[in-house]
């Protein structure tokens, strides 16, 4: 038999396993559809009706490529953040932007720092480009700025921090991030993942000059705006770094429909305000449900509540498994000590009732 | 001033210019919207109404991530090609798949072969991952299989060939590709870009076992299916190569809306048949218009007609410029001798009439 094309040494060294198991895959495995989809921190409150209309309306124009400059959406995002469009890059979700950012800045062997148990997709990309990843522990269920800054036996190209944090739902005040920036070593870029910032308390977003070369901020339409299925995220950073994305990105990757939907969502800030209120109320409901069933809800600055199940990872995994048999899709952190918890997305009263009923059935 | 994060040596070496100028950018520059968009080989006949409905319907589900396994679409594509789903990978357009393919197979310095003037996005990705690109000339406005195979002073990891070809619209019989495969050196992968295959004459698609490790075939929903704005393409190849994409791809990159639209489009083969007939008729119309204005239309197996303008690149560029002032977006090949031509997408009678009128105005 002929040999197939050889992978590069780097590609050949990467894990062959599929890193992401979606709820659809679990449903196909068990043959049972989930009745409540609470495992991916999607917005059960849905996208703005205006965004839905924009998507439907753009469908007839789907024969045209999207604007590769993404001018209109970029201008609207820039206006939203009161900055110049040269500070804004849009990509296929934060995931897509993280991939290109790592590609631009991390050569094989370069040091990168993240937290042990933090967003796995960042680690996936760092490993994928041959970076050397140092993972520091959480402290009291928060990502630990001091440990992240200290972990630089070799100087880090990137330090990743999500604020608010996934999977713990915790957050730091914006001033903590500002302080962290001031202590950042020369040549290190802070990757500040603000996917959940729209759902966090006032004061969580640090005040940062968009031209500040020490940091890249990442935002998304997947969480508060409820458009996870569209795949649109964006970065705010100094213009030279933003411009560098043009060297490597898939220029037509954010298509016409995605641009139209995201633009309409951004323009409907009233919907976002409504979602913020719904999420805040649902966090209380969900936390009450957790407590009523012997779980300890952690404070959350996101659209999910992480719950301490009072045991080890195996105990939490059994809970996830039982929830699944009762039609609930939920997830849990991957490593100790975070994995004593399960992570459940908030939703409307109906979804929260389904979750409560499942817990009641077996707790 | 603090330094920004340093790019990797490879990223720093890449051209800083934006490689793709969309029609929207040209419109913004001139302040004049195009009346006929004939420069990107989009399908002016539009997507299937069923695909449009599927997109509109999926808009309400846009809060959910797409299935990262893309199971349903993958299964439908596999059934369409009578192969196992393990031979199918879906990505953010052929562009996105090409990027990941090059990343998987081309290490810095590795040799890659393409044609001088062929699809620039492939070259963009090869350069972007540090590959060493050899470009061989076209022969009689066709990509030249013999030259592509011969260009291997250093052994090529990839040889790229589009059949039918963009930008010339020419094609080889499937048997030519089959013969090329049999002459392919051990360890070289043929990247067979079949973006326009849906619009080509019978016999253009070679007969290839999906498990054949010597080739990866690329297809898209952007051309015949009229869904360029959705960004969905796919690859057919041996299972080990397909599986390798999971090591690097943006797993949620093809979102829920894109999957739904592409699936509906694939299921409406009647629409594709209708588009094929419309394209074939419009090629004749467009070729007649060209001839009537002193241009020589080349035979086309695609949804565009490349026209020899009877001069050099500067002459053709002036034509493109004049067309633009008359509201026509068209493009031309980038290098001699192909750049004696302009490339014009086919469209409905109205669009073709607009093009004819513009030519009449200044030819």
XYZ file of C-alpha atoms in Angstrom:
726
model
C 0.000 0.000 0.000
C 1.159 3.524 -0.797
C 1.949 5.732 2.128
C -0.239 8.710 2.762
C 1.263 12.183 3.003
C 3.403 12.433 6.092
C 2.309 14.807 8.791
C 4.850 17.358 9.955
C 6.790 16.258 13.055
C 4.745 18.739 15.094
C 1.392 17.548 13.724
C 2.425 13.927 14.194
C 3.211 14.652 17.846
C -0.261 16.023 18.600
C -2.910 13.936 20.366
C -5.095 12.069 17.900
C -8.117 12.100 20.176
C -11.043 14.405 19.502
C -10.872 17.000 22.264
C -14.495 18.170 22.200
C -17.518 15.993 22.745
C -20.670 17.867 21.859
C -24.086 17.109 23.337
C -25.217 15.817 19.964
C -22.534 13.134 20.124
C -23.704 12.085 23.588
C -27.287 11.978 22.343
C -26.313 9.765 19.435
C -24.372 7.473 21.776
C -27.252 6.963 24.192
C -30.088 7.316 21.710
C -31.774 9.749 24.113
C -32.105 13.457 23.338
C -31.395 15.847 26.199
C -34.395 17.721 27.566
C -32.228 20.513 28.990
C -29.010 21.637 27.318
C -27.082 23.131 30.247
C -23.529 22.038 29.560
C -22.040 24.535 27.125
C -23.061 27.869 28.687
C -25.147 28.723 25.701
C -27.772 31.402 26.218
C -31.102 29.676 26.701
C -32.661 33.135 26.487
C -31.777 33.092 22.820
C -30.505 35.744 20.435
C -32.191 39.064 19.787
C -35.238 38.709 17.534
C -33.640 41.426 15.411
C -30.549 39.256 14.988
C -32.754 36.329 13.992
C -34.447 38.526 11.419
C -31.124 39.744 10.102
C -29.939 36.165 9.653
C -33.137 35.158 7.885
C -32.957 38.240 5.691
C -29.298 37.626 4.824
C -30.139 34.065 3.742
C -31.239 35.307 0.327
C -27.839 37.010 -0.042
C -25.965 33.879 0.977
C -24.631 33.513 -2.563
C -22.272 36.443 -1.887
C -19.079 36.133 0.104
C -18.956 38.227 3.223
C -16.879 41.395 3.202
C -13.359 40.136 4.071
C -12.657 43.460 5.793
C -15.853 43.023 7.836
C -16.077 46.796 7.641
C -19.561 47.437 8.944
C -19.383 45.030 11.876
C -15.890 46.203 12.712
C -16.959 49.839 12.666
C -19.939 49.063 14.887
C -17.775 47.172 17.387
C -15.255 50.001 17.398
C -18.014 52.535 18.032
C -19.380 50.324 20.806
C -15.981 50.410 22.489
C -15.273 54.022 21.548
C -12.075 53.068 19.763
C -10.719 53.099 16.243
C -11.506 50.119 13.984
C -7.752 49.481 13.712
C -7.983 48.078 17.241
C -10.627 45.490 16.294
C -10.222 42.075 14.661
C -13.186 39.762 14.134
C -12.830 35.998 13.870
C -14.607 32.651 13.938
C -15.407 32.846 17.637
C -12.844 33.434 20.356
C -11.626 29.914 19.543
C -10.661 30.956 16.033
C -8.975 34.138 17.226
C -7.031 32.262 19.907
C -5.739 29.874 17.237
C -4.466 32.708 15.069
C -3.055 34.610 18.039
C -1.036 31.598 19.168
C 0.095 30.995 15.605
C 1.314 34.581 15.349
C 3.158 34.706 18.646
C 4.155 31.218 19.796
C 6.960 29.378 18.032
C 7.744 25.759 18.965
C 9.240 25.679 22.453
C 8.028 29.142 23.454
C 6.692 29.388 26.983
C 3.033 30.111 27.647
C 1.236 30.285 31.004
C -2.349 29.411 31.838
C -4.278 28.022 34.800
C -4.660 24.337 35.581
C -8.224 23.587 34.554
C -8.829 26.785 32.581
C -10.337 26.982 29.090
C -9.046 23.891 27.258
C -9.224 25.399 23.785
C -6.430 27.825 24.605
C -4.244 24.907 25.682
C -5.297 23.014 22.547
C -3.955 25.805 20.354
C -0.728 26.300 22.328
C 0.017 22.585 22.117
C -1.037 22.617 18.473
C 1.622 25.185 17.615
C 4.303 23.525 19.719
C 4.286 25.965 22.618
C 5.433 24.912 26.060
C 2.558 25.297 28.474
C 2.950 25.968 32.186
C -0.227 25.569 34.225
C -0.557 27.160 37.629
C -3.193 26.163 40.197
C -6.323 28.134 40.943
C -6.505 29.797 44.328
C -9.845 29.584 46.156
C -11.594 28.756 42.873
C -10.190 31.881 41.219
C -7.488 32.097 38.605
C -4.417 33.342 40.459
C -2.820 36.496 38.996
C 0.235 36.223 41.259
C 0.903 32.624 40.301
C 0.365 33.392 36.608
C 2.882 36.224 36.782
C 5.346 34.194 38.832
C 5.334 31.200 36.506
C 8.100 32.372 34.270
C 11.210 30.330 34.736
C 11.398 30.813 31.010
C 9.835 34.066 29.905
C 6.271 33.599 28.732
C 5.103 34.911 25.359
C 1.495 34.732 26.500
C -0.305 34.609 29.823
C -3.930 33.564 29.526
C -6.580 34.642 31.981
C -10.337 34.493 31.624
C -12.258 37.109 33.568
C -14.888 36.044 34.507
C -13.498 32.560 34.645
C -14.768 29.431 32.977
C -15.279 26.781 34.426
C -15.523 28.240 37.960
C -17.696 31.282 37.273
C -15.506 33.399 39.562
C -14.209 36.827 38.677
C -11.694 39.455 39.634
C -12.416 43.147 39.851
C -11.151 45.061 36.855
C -8.596 46.760 39.094
C -6.936 43.383 39.721
C -6.417 42.984 35.981
C -5.111 46.539 35.697
C -2.645 45.794 38.479
C -1.636 42.572 36.745
C -0.932 44.489 33.555
C 1.378 46.812 35.425
C 3.341 43.847 36.719
C 3.517 42.072 33.362
C 7.081 41.386 32.233
C 8.342 43.126 29.099
C 7.529 41.089 25.986
C 4.713 39.110 27.572
C 1.202 39.577 26.223
C -1.793 39.150 28.492
C -4.563 37.233 26.736
C -7.641 38.463 28.529
C -10.611 36.283 27.636
C -13.749 38.266 28.422
C -16.264 35.867 26.893
C -18.570 36.236 29.900
C -17.973 39.917 30.614
C -21.444 40.927 29.409
C -22.908 38.930 32.290
C -20.516 40.060 35.030
C -21.101 42.660 37.750
C -20.144 46.285 37.088
C -16.451 46.856 37.698
C -15.326 43.504 36.279
C -14.054 45.009 33.035
C -10.725 46.751 33.560
C -10.094 50.170 32.067
C -7.559 49.568 29.329
C -6.422 51.847 26.537
C -7.215 49.973 23.291
C -3.719 50.921 22.113
C -2.093 49.261 25.129
C 0.419 46.796 23.637
C 0.502 44.596 26.749
C -2.903 42.988 26.341
C -5.369 41.533 23.870
C -9.009 41.408 24.999
C -11.337 38.805 23.575
C -15.102 39.146 23.334
C -17.804 37.003 21.786
C -21.348 36.988 20.477
C -21.733 33.412 21.743
C -22.678 34.096 25.363
C -24.671 37.189 26.341
C -25.726 37.826 22.753
C -26.878 34.229 22.356
C -25.276 33.562 18.973
C -23.005 30.584 19.669
C -24.206 28.924 16.471
C -23.003 31.825 14.299
C -19.350 31.813 15.372
C -18.345 35.409 15.780
C -15.866 36.718 18.305
C -13.569 39.699 18.305
C -10.323 40.993 19.710
C -9.384 44.458 20.900
C -5.668 45.208 20.931
C -2.943 47.535 19.746
C -3.145 48.182 16.009
C 0.115 46.413 15.029
C -1.055 43.173 16.644
C -4.524 43.504 15.116
C -2.997 44.116 11.689
C -0.833 41.013 12.052
C -3.936 38.800 11.949
C -4.280 39.682 8.278
C -1.076 37.716 7.663
C -2.614 34.404 8.657
C -6.384 34.552 9.002
C -9.008 32.892 6.823
C -10.078 36.159 5.229
C -13.557 35.057 4.286
C -13.968 32.920 7.401
C -16.612 35.089 9.049
C -19.269 34.887 6.364
C -21.985 37.233 5.249
C -24.694 35.676 7.419
C -22.503 35.703 10.513
C -21.574 39.348 9.999
C -25.207 40.354 9.479
C -26.408 38.478 12.561
C -23.677 39.815 14.822
C -24.207 43.394 13.651
C -27.935 43.242 14.390
C -27.231 41.691 17.790
C -24.783 44.443 18.687
C -27.298 47.070 17.670
C -29.960 45.568 19.958
C -28.432 46.463 23.302
C -31.923 46.396 24.797
C -32.038 42.658 24.246
C -28.679 42.244 25.957
C -29.914 44.260 28.937
C -32.925 41.963 29.166
C -30.710 38.864 28.985
C -28.457 40.276 31.706
C -31.467 40.643 34.002
C -32.748 37.178 33.143
C -29.325 35.638 33.767
C -28.965 37.409 37.116
C -32.379 36.155 38.240
C -31.736 32.645 36.960
C -28.400 32.477 38.814
C -30.340 32.971 42.045
C -32.949 30.369 41.071
C -30.290 27.868 40.044
C -28.224 28.483 43.181
C -31.342 27.921 45.316
C -32.040 24.664 43.499
C -28.457 23.552 44.118
C -28.627 24.332 47.830
C -32.012 22.624 48.172
C -30.366 19.436 46.914
C -27.252 19.535 49.052
C -24.913 21.143 46.535
C -22.973 24.327 47.268
C -23.318 26.915 44.491
C -20.237 29.073 43.974
C -20.716 32.791 43.330
C -21.043 33.340 39.577
C -20.279 36.278 37.304
C -21.374 34.283 34.243
C -24.380 32.540 32.734
C -23.614 29.328 34.606
C -23.373 28.237 38.207
C -20.562 25.961 39.319
C -21.627 23.726 42.205
C -19.430 22.056 44.762
C -20.762 18.511 45.079
C -18.877 17.814 48.296
C -16.801 14.941 47.006
C -14.035 14.154 44.552
C -13.947 14.103 40.758
C -15.419 10.622 40.580
C -18.348 11.754 42.694
C -19.015 14.755 40.437
C -18.650 12.572 37.341
C -21.338 10.239 38.681
C -23.618 13.232 39.111
C -23.005 14.336 35.516
C -23.774 10.799 34.418
C -27.000 10.662 36.432
C -28.057 14.053 35.178
C -27.552 12.753 31.653
C -29.808 9.768 32.275
C -32.423 12.270 33.422
C -32.087 14.288 30.234
C -29.741 16.995 31.513
C -26.609 17.930 29.592
C -24.090 19.401 32.054
C -20.314 19.396 32.299
C -17.626 19.542 34.986
C -14.078 20.892 35.310
C -11.364 18.481 34.221
C -8.850 18.577 37.054
C -8.633 18.552 40.844
C -9.570 20.359 42.963
C -11.964 22.050 40.533
C -13.454 18.709 39.576
C -15.275 18.396 42.876
C -17.793 20.622 41.081
C -20.285 20.420 38.268
C -21.039 23.350 35.978
C -24.623 24.105 34.987
C -25.819 26.815 32.594
C -28.651 29.047 33.702
C -31.872 29.102 31.711
C -35.507 30.049 31.825
C -37.821 28.760 34.544
C -38.796 25.713 32.505
C -35.195 24.604 32.044
C -34.380 25.258 35.696
C -37.435 23.197 36.720
C -36.264 20.297 34.570
C -32.895 20.462 36.300
C -34.498 20.617 39.759
C -36.707 17.664 38.961
C -33.729 15.600 37.846
C -31.810 16.415 41.031
C -34.836 15.550 43.138
C -35.069 12.182 41.412
C -31.693 10.984 42.620
C -30.292 13.250 45.345
C 6.813 52.826 25.322
C 6.381 49.145 26.110
C 6.970 46.737 23.290
C 4.089 44.718 22.022
C 4.285 40.932 21.971
C 6.837 39.807 19.439
C 5.624 37.843 16.456
C 7.313 34.528 15.795
C 10.148 34.750 13.257
C 7.882 33.068 10.707
C 4.950 35.410 11.332
C 7.272 38.406 11.261
C 8.544 37.315 7.852
C 5.078 37.213 6.275
C 3.801 40.023 4.047
C 1.907 42.621 6.029
C -0.333 43.561 3.120
C -3.945 42.440 3.005
C -4.054 39.861 0.248
C -7.763 40.026 -0.578
C -9.653 43.089 -1.688
C -13.375 42.473 -1.615
C -15.872 44.326 -3.787
C -17.214 46.073 -0.690
C -13.790 47.631 -0.148
C -13.706 48.879 -3.735
C -17.207 50.284 -3.345
C -16.190 52.130 -0.192
C -13.103 53.496 -1.939
C -15.000 54.876 -4.915
C -18.248 55.646 -3.156
C -20.085 53.853 -5.990
C -21.875 50.546 -5.449
C -21.425 47.939 -8.190
C -24.499 47.186 -10.263
C -23.180 43.759 -11.275
C -21.038 41.656 -8.977
C -19.150 39.457 -11.439
C -15.679 39.263 -9.913
C -15.771 36.497 -7.312
C -17.507 33.686 -9.203
C -20.386 33.738 -6.819
C -23.592 32.129 -8.026
C -25.900 34.886 -9.186
C -28.579 32.204 -9.470
C -28.585 32.087 -5.697
C -28.899 29.264 -3.195
C -31.755 26.776 -3.081
C -34.906 28.280 -1.568
C -34.886 25.269 0.756
C -31.411 26.230 1.959
C -32.608 29.778 2.545
C -35.519 28.434 4.561
C -33.214 26.168 6.557
C -30.974 29.125 7.419
C -33.930 31.258 8.460
C -35.335 28.402 10.496
C -31.987 27.731 12.184
C -31.737 31.408 13.205
C -33.943 30.783 16.235
C -31.529 27.991 17.270
C -28.496 30.230 16.838
C -27.970 30.247 20.613
C -26.697 26.663 20.367
C -23.226 25.753 19.167
C -23.161 23.615 16.067
C -22.385 19.928 16.426
C -18.549 19.838 16.418
C -18.699 16.399 14.774
C -20.975 17.852 12.088
C -22.559 14.406 12.058
C -25.663 14.974 9.975
C -23.987 17.036 7.259
C -21.023 14.686 7.184
C -23.290 11.664 6.848
C -25.226 13.336 4.038
C -22.026 14.238 2.182
C -20.733 10.699 2.640
C -23.988 9.276 1.280
C -23.823 11.704 -1.644
C -20.379 10.359 -2.512
C -21.208 6.770 -1.572
C -18.381 6.628 0.922
C -17.941 6.271 4.653
C -18.132 9.425 6.789
C -14.572 8.724 7.942
C -13.486 9.969 4.516
C -15.191 13.353 4.950
C -14.003 16.482 6.773
C -15.994 19.697 6.702
C -14.415 23.102 7.183
C -14.843 26.864 6.866
C -14.808 26.815 3.092
C -12.067 25.252 0.988
C -9.900 28.149 2.208
C -10.187 26.973 5.802
C -9.493 23.350 4.886
C -6.468 24.323 2.799
C -5.060 26.211 5.786
C -5.382 23.214 8.070
C -4.097 20.808 5.420
C -0.952 22.883 4.895
C -0.511 23.199 8.651
C -0.726 19.427 9.031
C 1.649 18.534 6.231
C 4.040 21.404 5.485
C 6.839 22.211 7.915
C 9.021 25.271 7.339
C 11.190 24.690 4.280
C 9.099 21.824 2.888
C 8.594 21.921 -0.859
C 5.168 22.491 -2.374
C 4.236 22.829 -6.035
C 1.486 24.864 -7.629
C 0.883 26.703 -10.898
C 1.994 30.256 -11.593
C -1.213 32.245 -11.365
C -3.324 29.554 -9.715
C -5.547 30.044 -6.658
C -3.705 32.564 -4.460
C -5.183 31.363 -1.172
C -3.306 28.076 -1.446
C -0.046 29.993 -1.893
C -1.049 32.257 1.012
C -1.314 29.273 3.329
C 1.901 27.602 2.115
C 3.835 30.823 2.649
C 2.047 31.306 5.950
C 3.351 28.016 7.286
C 6.860 28.538 5.913
C 6.621 26.139 2.988
C 8.813 26.600 -0.060
C 6.612 27.132 -3.078
C 7.575 26.218 -6.630
C 5.282 27.603 -9.315
C 5.198 26.081 -12.768
C 3.729 27.827 -15.819
C 0.363 27.042 -17.346
C 0.382 25.408 -20.742
C -2.154 26.712 -23.272
C -4.190 28.240 -20.442
C -4.386 24.890 -18.639
C -2.597 23.859 -15.486
C 0.171 21.532 -16.648
C 0.196 18.084 -14.985
C 3.572 17.175 -16.484
C 5.229 20.356 -15.262
C 3.642 19.977 -11.814
C 4.973 16.436 -11.530
C 8.389 17.383 -12.885
C 8.912 20.313 -10.508
C 10.485 18.374 -7.723
C 14.164 19.157 -7.379
C 13.292 18.762 -3.733
C 10.492 16.323 -3.151
C 7.144 18.061 -2.803
C 4.870 17.380 0.139
C 1.899 18.761 -1.793
C 1.064 19.365 -5.423
C -1.942 21.624 -5.915
C -4.162 21.422 -8.948
C -7.614 22.906 -9.444
C -9.838 21.053 -11.883
C -11.634 22.926 -13.355
C -9.117 25.700 -13.038
C -9.555 29.128 -11.561
C -8.770 31.717 -12.985
C -8.699 30.301 -16.530
C -11.895 28.247 -16.494
C -10.131 25.418 -18.310
C -10.356 21.774 -17.298
C -8.780 18.410 -17.757
C -10.667 15.173 -18.286
C -10.868 13.064 -15.160
C -8.627 10.506 -16.825
C -5.792 13.066 -16.915
C -6.038 13.407 -13.141
C -6.157 9.638 -12.701
C -3.026 9.345 -14.819
C -1.371 12.095 -12.779
C -2.118 10.185 -9.590
C -0.409 7.123 -10.978
C 2.717 9.148 -11.674
C 2.731 10.880 -8.294
C 5.953 10.326 -6.339
C 5.787 8.391 -3.087
C 5.046 10.713 -0.163
C 3.542 13.494 -2.276
C -0.121 14.336 -1.776
C -2.192 15.692 -4.649
C -4.429 18.524 -3.483
C -7.262 18.377 -5.984
C -9.389 21.488 -5.706
C -12.755 20.697 -7.280
C -14.553 23.887 -6.248
C -16.098 24.228 -9.713
C -16.685 20.542 -10.439
C -20.467 20.866 -10.077
C -20.451 23.124 -13.135
C -18.043 21.121 -15.307
C -18.867 18.768 -18.187
C -19.406 15.065 -17.469
C -16.116 13.211 -17.262
C -14.242 16.014 -15.474
C -14.346 14.302 -12.095
C -11.816 11.487 -11.923
C -12.781 8.138 -10.474
C -10.886 7.921 -7.199
C -11.275 5.506 -4.321
C -12.076 7.677 -1.267
C -9.499 5.598 0.633
C -6.759 6.467 -1.854
C -3.954 7.956 0.263
C -2.411 9.862 -2.643
C -5.022 12.577 -2.955
C -7.321 14.900 -1.064
C -10.331 16.252 -2.985
C -11.855 19.557 -2.018
C -15.448 20.563 -2.662
C -17.497 23.581 -1.682
C -21.009 24.884 -1.209
C -19.828 28.318 -2.375
C -20.093 27.849 -6.145
C -22.769 25.611 -7.668
C -24.775 25.544 -4.443
C -24.640 29.334 -4.180
C -23.717 29.534 -0.490
C -20.447 31.498 -0.523
C -21.679 33.608 2.387
C -22.103 30.571 4.646
C -18.535 29.249 4.429
C -18.796 25.504 4.119
C -16.428 23.313 2.176
C -15.386 19.721 2.556
C -12.565 17.311 1.872
C -12.660 13.694 0.797
C -9.538 11.687 1.571
C -8.150 8.613 3.257
C -9.403 8.226 6.813
C -6.037 8.782 8.572
C -5.595 12.153 6.880
C -9.209 13.124 7.559
C -8.811 12.165 11.216
C -5.674 14.298 11.477
C -7.741 17.452 10.964
C -9.203 16.886 14.430
C -5.739 17.651 15.842
C -5.747 21.237 14.653
C -9.148 22.402 13.455
C -11.436 24.963 15.059
C -13.921 22.348 16.218
C -16.921 24.637 16.398
C -15.826 26.654 13.354
C -18.620 25.485 11.061
C -21.570 26.717 13.074
C -25.111 25.525 13.454
C -26.535 27.840 10.791
C -23.862 26.915 8.279
C -24.412 23.197 8.832
C -28.172 23.552 8.471
C -27.925 25.590 5.280
C -25.394 23.296 3.639
C -27.404 20.189 4.517
C -30.561 21.605 2.958
C -28.620 22.667 -0.123
C -27.150 19.196 -0.557
C -30.594 17.667 -0.249
C -31.973 19.901 -3.006
C -30.143 18.388 -5.974
C -32.966 19.602 -8.185
C -31.867 23.170 -7.529
C -28.276 22.307 -8.421
C -29.439 20.739 -11.678
C -31.307 23.918 -12.496
C -28.255 26.054 -11.689
C -26.089 23.841 -13.880
C -28.431 24.446 -16.811
C -28.566 28.174 -16.129
C -24.786 28.397 -15.902
C -24.317 26.466 -19.139
C -26.726 28.775 -20.947
C -25.194 31.896 -19.410
C -21.691 30.822 -20.472
C -22.887 30.884 -24.073
C -24.563 34.267 -23.604
C -21.508 35.735 -21.903
C -19.135 34.312 -24.506
C -21.273 35.812 -27.271
C -21.186 39.188 -25.534
C -17.397 38.949 -25.287
C -16.995 38.128 -28.960
C -19.388 40.884 -29.981
C -17.068 43.339 -28.256
C -13.793 42.057 -29.641
C -12.789 39.851 -26.710
C -11.983 36.167 -27.112
C -13.830 34.002 -24.597
C -11.911 30.915 -23.489
C -13.792 27.635 -23.120
C -15.134 27.392 -19.574
C -15.991 24.472 -17.314
C -16.972 26.848 -14.506
C -19.437 29.607 -13.641
C -17.204 32.265 -15.154
C -15.777 33.058 -18.554
C -12.173 34.148 -18.910
C -11.698 36.481 -21.856
C -8.529 37.165 -23.786
C -8.411 40.932 -24.247
C -5.731 40.776 -26.920
C -3.124 42.816 -25.066
C -0.911 42.673 -22.021
C -1.660 42.855 -18.302
C -1.810 46.632 -18.331
C -4.394 46.504 -21.097
C -6.563 44.038 -19.191
C -6.172 46.080 -15.990
C -7.486 49.141 -17.818
C -10.510 47.123 -18.885
C -11.158 46.035 -15.285
C -10.864 49.665 -14.251
C -13.281 50.815 -16.938
C -15.717 48.083 -16.085
C -15.607 49.268 -12.482
C -16.462 52.813 -13.485
C -19.456 51.347 -15.310
C -20.588 49.487 -12.202
C -19.125 46.070 -13.020
C -17.047 44.186 -10.473
C -14.715 41.831 -12.358
C -11.222 40.495 -11.746
C -8.226 39.309 -13.749
C -5.398 36.788 -13.328
C -2.349 38.147 -11.536
C 0.565 37.026 -13.740
C 1.622 36.816 -17.383
C 0.619 35.368 -19.709
C -2.711 34.738 -17.976
C -3.105 38.439 -17.246
C -3.897 39.229 -20.869
C -7.372 38.083 -19.762
C -10.218 39.286 -17.581
C -12.445 36.884 -15.645
C -16.189 37.484 -15.535
C -18.760 35.464 -13.597
C -21.883 34.331 -15.407
C -25.265 35.486 -14.209
C -28.864 35.867 -15.178
C -29.919 37.773 -18.295
C -30.198 41.043 -16.406
C -26.631 40.849 -15.103
C -25.297 39.805 -18.502
C -27.117 42.735 -20.095
C -25.508 45.138 -17.627
C -22.122 43.721 -18.555
C -22.846 43.999 -22.283
C -23.996 47.567 -21.888
C -20.819 48.495 -20.039
C -18.644 46.933 -22.734
C -20.614 48.724 -25.441
C -20.026 52.002 -23.665
C -16.266 51.910 -24.041
C -15.179 49.163 -26.436
